[in-house]
Every structure is written in C-alpha cells, then in structure tokens.
One Martini backbone bead per residue (centre of mass of N, CA, C, O) as a GRO file, in nm:
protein
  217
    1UNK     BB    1  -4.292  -5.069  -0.073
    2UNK     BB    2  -4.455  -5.147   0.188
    3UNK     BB    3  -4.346  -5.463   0.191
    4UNK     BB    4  -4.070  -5.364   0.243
    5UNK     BB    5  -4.045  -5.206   0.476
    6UNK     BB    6  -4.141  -5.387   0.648
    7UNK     BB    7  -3.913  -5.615   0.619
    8UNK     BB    8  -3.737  -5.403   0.735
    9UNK     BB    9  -3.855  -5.395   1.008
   10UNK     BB   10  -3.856  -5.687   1.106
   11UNK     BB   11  -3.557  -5.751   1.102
   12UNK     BB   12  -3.451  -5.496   1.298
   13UNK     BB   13  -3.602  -5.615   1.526
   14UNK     BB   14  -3.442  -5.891   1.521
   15UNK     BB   15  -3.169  -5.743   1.575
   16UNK     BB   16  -3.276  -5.582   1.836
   17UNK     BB   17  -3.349  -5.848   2.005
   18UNK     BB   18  -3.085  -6.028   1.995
   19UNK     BB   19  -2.857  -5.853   2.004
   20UNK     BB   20  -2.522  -5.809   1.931
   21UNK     BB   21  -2.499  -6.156   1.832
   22UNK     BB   22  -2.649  -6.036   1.535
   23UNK     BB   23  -2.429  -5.908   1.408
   24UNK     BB   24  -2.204  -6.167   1.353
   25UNK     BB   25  -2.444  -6.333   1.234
   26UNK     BB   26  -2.461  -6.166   0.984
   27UNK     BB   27  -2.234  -6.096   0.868
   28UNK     BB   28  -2.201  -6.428   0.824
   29UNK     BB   29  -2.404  -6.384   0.682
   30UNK     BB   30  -2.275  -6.263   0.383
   31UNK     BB   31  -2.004  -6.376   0.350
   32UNK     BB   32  -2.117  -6.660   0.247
   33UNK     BB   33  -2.273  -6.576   0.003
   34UNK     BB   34  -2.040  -6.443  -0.128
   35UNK     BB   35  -1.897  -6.676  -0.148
   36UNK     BB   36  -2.092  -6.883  -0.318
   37UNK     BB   37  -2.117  -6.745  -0.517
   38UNK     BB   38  -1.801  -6.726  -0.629
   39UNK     BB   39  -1.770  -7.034  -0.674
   40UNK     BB   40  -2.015  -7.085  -0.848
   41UNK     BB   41  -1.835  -6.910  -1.105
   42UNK     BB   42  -1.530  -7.044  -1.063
   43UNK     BB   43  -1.688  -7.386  -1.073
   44UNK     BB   44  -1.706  -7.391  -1.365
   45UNK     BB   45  -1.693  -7.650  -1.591
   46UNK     BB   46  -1.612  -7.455  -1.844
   47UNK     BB   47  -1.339  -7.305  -1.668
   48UNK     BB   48  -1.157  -7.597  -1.593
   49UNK     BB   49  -1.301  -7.806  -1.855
   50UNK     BB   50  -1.282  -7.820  -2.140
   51UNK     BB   51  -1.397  -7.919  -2.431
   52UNK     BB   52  -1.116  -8.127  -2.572
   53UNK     BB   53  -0.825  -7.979  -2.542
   54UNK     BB   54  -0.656  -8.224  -2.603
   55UNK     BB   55  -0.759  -8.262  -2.876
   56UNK     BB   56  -0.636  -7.959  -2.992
   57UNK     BB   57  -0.336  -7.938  -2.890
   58UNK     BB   58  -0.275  -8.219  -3.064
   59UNK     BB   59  -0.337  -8.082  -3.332
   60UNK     BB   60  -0.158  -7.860  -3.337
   61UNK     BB   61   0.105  -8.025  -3.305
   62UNK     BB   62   0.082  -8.200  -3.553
   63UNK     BB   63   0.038  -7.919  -3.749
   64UNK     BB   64   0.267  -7.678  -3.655
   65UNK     BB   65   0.124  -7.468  -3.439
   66UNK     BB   66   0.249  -7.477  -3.207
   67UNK     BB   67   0.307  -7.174  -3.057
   68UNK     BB   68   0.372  -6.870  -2.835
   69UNK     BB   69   0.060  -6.797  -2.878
   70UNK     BB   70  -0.068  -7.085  -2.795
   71UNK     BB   71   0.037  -7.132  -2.569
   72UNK     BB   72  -0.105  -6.856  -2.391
   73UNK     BB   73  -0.367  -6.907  -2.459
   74UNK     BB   74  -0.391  -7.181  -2.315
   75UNK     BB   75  -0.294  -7.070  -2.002
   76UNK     BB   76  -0.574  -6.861  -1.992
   77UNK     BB   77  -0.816  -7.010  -2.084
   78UNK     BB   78  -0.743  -7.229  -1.796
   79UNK     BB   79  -0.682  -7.441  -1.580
   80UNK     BB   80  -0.612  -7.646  -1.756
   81UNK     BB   81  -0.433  -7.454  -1.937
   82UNK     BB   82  -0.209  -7.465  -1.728
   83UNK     BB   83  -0.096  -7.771  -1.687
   84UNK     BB   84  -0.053  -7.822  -1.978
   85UNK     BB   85   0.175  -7.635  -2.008
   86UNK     BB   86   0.369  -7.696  -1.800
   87UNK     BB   87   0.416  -7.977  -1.944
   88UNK     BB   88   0.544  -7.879  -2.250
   89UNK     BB   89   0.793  -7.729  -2.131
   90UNK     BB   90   0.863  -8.027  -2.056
   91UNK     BB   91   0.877  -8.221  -2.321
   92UNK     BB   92   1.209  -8.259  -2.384
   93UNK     BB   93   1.245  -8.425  -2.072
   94UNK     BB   94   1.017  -8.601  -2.051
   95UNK     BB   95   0.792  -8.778  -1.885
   96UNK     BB   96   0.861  -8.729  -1.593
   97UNK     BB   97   0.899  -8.399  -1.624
   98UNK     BB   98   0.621  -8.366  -1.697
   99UNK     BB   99   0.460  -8.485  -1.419
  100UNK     BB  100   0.611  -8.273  -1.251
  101UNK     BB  101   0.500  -8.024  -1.345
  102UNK     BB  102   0.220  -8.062  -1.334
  103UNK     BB  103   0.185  -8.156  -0.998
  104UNK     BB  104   0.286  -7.837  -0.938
  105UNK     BB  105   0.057  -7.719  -1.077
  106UNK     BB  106  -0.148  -7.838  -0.996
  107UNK     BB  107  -0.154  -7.776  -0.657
  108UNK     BB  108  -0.170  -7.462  -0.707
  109UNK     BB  109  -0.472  -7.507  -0.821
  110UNK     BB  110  -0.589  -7.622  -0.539
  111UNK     BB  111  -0.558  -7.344  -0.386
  112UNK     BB  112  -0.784  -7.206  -0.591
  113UNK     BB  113  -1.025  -7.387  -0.568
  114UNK     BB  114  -1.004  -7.354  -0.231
  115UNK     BB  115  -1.077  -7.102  -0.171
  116UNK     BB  116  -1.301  -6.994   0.085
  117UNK     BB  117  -1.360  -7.260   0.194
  118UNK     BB  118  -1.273  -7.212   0.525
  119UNK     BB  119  -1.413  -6.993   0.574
  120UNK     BB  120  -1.713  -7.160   0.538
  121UNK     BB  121  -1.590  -7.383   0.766
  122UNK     BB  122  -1.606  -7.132   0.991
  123UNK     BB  123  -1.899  -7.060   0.983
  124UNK     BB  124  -2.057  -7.287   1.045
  125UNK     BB  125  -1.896  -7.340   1.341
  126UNK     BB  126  -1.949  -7.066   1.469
  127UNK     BB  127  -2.255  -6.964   1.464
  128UNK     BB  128  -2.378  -7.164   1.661
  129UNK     BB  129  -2.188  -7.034   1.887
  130UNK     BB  130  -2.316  -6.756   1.879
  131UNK     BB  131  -2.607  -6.840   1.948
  132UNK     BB  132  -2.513  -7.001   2.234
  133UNK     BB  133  -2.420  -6.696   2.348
  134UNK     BB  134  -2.719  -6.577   2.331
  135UNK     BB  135  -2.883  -6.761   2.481
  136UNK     BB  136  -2.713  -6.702   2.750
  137UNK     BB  137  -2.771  -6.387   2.746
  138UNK     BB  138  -3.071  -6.455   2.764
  139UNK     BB  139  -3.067  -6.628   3.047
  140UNK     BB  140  -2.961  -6.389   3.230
  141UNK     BB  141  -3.151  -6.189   3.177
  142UNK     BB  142  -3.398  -6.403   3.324
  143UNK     BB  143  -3.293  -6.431   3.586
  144UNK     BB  144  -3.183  -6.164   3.709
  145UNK     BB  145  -3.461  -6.046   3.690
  146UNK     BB  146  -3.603  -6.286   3.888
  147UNK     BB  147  -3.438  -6.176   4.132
  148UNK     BB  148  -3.497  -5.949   4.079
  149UNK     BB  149  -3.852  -5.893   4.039
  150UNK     BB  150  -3.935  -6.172   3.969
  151UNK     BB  151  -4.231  -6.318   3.800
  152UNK     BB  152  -4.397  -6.050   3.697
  153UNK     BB  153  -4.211  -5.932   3.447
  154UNK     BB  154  -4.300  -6.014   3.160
  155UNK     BB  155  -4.110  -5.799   2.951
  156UNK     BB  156  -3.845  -5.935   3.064
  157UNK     BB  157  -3.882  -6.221   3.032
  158UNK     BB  158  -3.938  -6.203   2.703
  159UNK     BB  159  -3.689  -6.069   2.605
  160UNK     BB  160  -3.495  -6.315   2.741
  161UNK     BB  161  -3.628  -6.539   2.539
  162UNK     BB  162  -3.597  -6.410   2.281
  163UNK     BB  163  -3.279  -6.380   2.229
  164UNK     BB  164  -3.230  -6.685   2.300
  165UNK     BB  165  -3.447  -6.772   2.021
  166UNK     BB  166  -3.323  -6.591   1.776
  167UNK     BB  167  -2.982  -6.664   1.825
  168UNK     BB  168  -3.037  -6.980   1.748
  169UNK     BB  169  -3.227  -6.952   1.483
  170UNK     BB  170  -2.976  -6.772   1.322
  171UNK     BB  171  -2.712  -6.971   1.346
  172UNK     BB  172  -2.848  -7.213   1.224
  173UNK     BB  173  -2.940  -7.065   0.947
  174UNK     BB  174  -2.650  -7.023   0.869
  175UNK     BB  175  -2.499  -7.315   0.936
  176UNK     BB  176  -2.650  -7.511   0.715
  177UNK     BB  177  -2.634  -7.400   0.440
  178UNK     BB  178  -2.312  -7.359   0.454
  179UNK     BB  179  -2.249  -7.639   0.486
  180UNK     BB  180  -2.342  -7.748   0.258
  181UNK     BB  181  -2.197  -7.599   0.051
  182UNK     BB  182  -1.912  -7.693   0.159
  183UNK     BB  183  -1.940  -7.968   0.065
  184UNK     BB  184  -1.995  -7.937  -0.230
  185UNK     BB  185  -1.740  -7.792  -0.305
  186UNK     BB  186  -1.545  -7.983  -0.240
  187UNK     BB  187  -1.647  -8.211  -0.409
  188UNK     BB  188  -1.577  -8.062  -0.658
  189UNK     BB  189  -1.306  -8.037  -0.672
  190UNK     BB  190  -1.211  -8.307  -0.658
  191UNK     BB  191  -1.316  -8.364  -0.902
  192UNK     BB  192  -1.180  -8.179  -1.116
  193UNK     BB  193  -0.893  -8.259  -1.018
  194UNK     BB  194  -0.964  -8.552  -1.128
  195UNK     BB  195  -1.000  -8.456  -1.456
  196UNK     BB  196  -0.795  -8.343  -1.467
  197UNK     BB  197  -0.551  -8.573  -1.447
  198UNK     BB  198  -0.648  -8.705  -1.686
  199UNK     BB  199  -0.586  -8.519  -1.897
  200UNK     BB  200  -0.279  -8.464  -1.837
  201UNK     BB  201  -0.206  -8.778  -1.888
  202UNK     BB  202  -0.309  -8.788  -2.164
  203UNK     BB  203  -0.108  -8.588  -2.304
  204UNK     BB  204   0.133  -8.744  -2.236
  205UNK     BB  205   0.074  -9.018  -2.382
  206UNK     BB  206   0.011  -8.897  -2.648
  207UNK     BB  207   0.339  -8.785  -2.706
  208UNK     BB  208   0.426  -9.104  -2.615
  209UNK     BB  209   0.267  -9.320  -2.769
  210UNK     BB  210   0.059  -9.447  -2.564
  211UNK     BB  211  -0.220  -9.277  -2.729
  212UNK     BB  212  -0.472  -9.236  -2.838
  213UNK     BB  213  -0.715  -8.998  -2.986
  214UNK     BB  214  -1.051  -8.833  -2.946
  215UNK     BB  215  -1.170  -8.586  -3.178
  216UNK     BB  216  -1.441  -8.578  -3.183
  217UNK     BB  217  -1.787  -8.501  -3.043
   0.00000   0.00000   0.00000
C-alpha cells in the first residue's frame, strides 16, 4: 500500500511538473491502451479463421446437412463465417456471382478488422507534437524568467526546464509503443484478410468441381 501511494504521488507529480500539455497525452495513452487490448482480443485468429471451416462447410453440403440454421450458425460463429455465407446465399447464381457477394461481404469485413487502427495511427502522430508543444511552452517560461528576474532565480528555471523536458519524454513514451503496435495490428490485418481470401476462394472452387479438399486434421 504505502509503495502504490508512492508510486501514485510521483505520477501526480510529473502530471502537475509538466502543465497542461501532460493532460491530453495522457488521455492519448489511456485511449491507445484501450484500442490495443481490444484489438489484441477481436483479431485472434481463431476468432477470424477457424481451423477446417470449409472443410465443415464441405462436409454440410455433401451430406444434405447445410439447412438454414446451419446457414446462420456458420454466419455467427467467425469473421470467415460471414463471407462464407454471403458466397453460399448465391450459390445457385454461379461462379462469378459468388465471388462478387465474397468480395463485397470481405470489403465489409476489412472496415471492421480495421476498426480504431486511425485512431492508433492518429495518436502516434499527436502525441509527439504534444511534447514538442510542452517543450516549447516550458522554454518560454525560462526565457521569460530570464528576461525578468535574470538567471539568479534557479527555481524558477528549473520548472521550466523541468516541464520542457517531461512533455517531450511523456510524447515519446506514448508515441513509440502506439506506432509499433499500429504497425503490427495493420500488418495482421492484411495476413488474415488475406487467408480469408484463399479460403473463400477455395469454398468456391470446391462447390464448382474444381479443387479437391483435405479434409483430414
């Protein structure tokens, strides 16, 4: 208890060392946390991309299984279940009809796996110029000292060297970690949606005499 206290009041501190300027890039690392975590749980790929699915789906079809609550089953259970679907429901339209519904349903889906990465990509970009703004109001304020008191007071010089240099280590530290992980979250996206892809693909050829399926574990 009294090591959180500490810990609590030396934070308040350089909250209240660094002016204003640490109030908005602290929101900005709250809120970037909050889309990391959140986007860590929505882009587990076995939440986009169950293992065998259309191997499954196959399986349905051939044995006379695939009715309409299988349909919304398969809707429901993933991201790949949706696009898969959307394929299906114009199945009897032919080939081209269904990867035009595929291509439209993916479309949908890549603004949704896409959800808050702006956001991500705008904080990153922010919070720099954040600290850089801090810098520049914490140098004017030993400027200023100078100008009126000389560079006797060291109190007063030291606040403003402090603040100067507190709001650029606060932007950085926020800023380096979002952009890495803004990296990381796009980079994933593209993978997943393009496996979802070759697996959509894959439903269609299948369905249309052209492709085998293993079917195996």
């Amino acid at each position: 208890m009294p090591l959180f206290a500490t810990s609590s009041g030396m934070l308040f501190d350089l909250l209240k060392t660094g002016g204003w300027t640490m109030v908005p890039i602290t929101l900005c690392s709250l809120i970037a946390m909050g889309i990391i975590v959140e986007r860590f749980w929505s882009l587990q790929r076995s939440r986009i991309l169950p293992k065998h699915l259309v191997a499954q789906v196959w399986t349905w079809i051939k044995n006379g299984q695939f009715d309409k609550t299988k349909m919304r089953d398969l809707k429901n259970s993933s991201v790949l279940g949706e696009v898969l679907t959307a394929g299906l429901l114009n199945h009897q339209h032919g080939r081209a009809a269904m990867k035009a519904s595929i291509n439209e349903a993916g479309r949908a889906v890549v603004v949704r796996l896409e959800r808050f990465l702006n956001t991500l990509g705008s904080i990153a970009l922010v919070t720099p110029l954040l600290g850089l703004l801090g810098t520049v109001i914490g140098m004017i304020r030993v400027f200023t000292v100078i100008r009126v008191e000389g560079v006797g007071n060291a109190d007063a010089l030291a606040g403003g060297i402090s603040e100067a240099l507190i709001t650029t280590a606060a932007g950085m530290a926020v800023a380096i970690p979002t952009l890495v992980m803004h990296r990381h979250f796009s980079r994933r996206v593209e993978e997943l949606v393009s496996e979802m892809e070759q697996e959509a693909l894959k439903m269609v050829d299948v369905l249309h005499g052209e492709r085998e399926i293993f079917t195996g574990n």
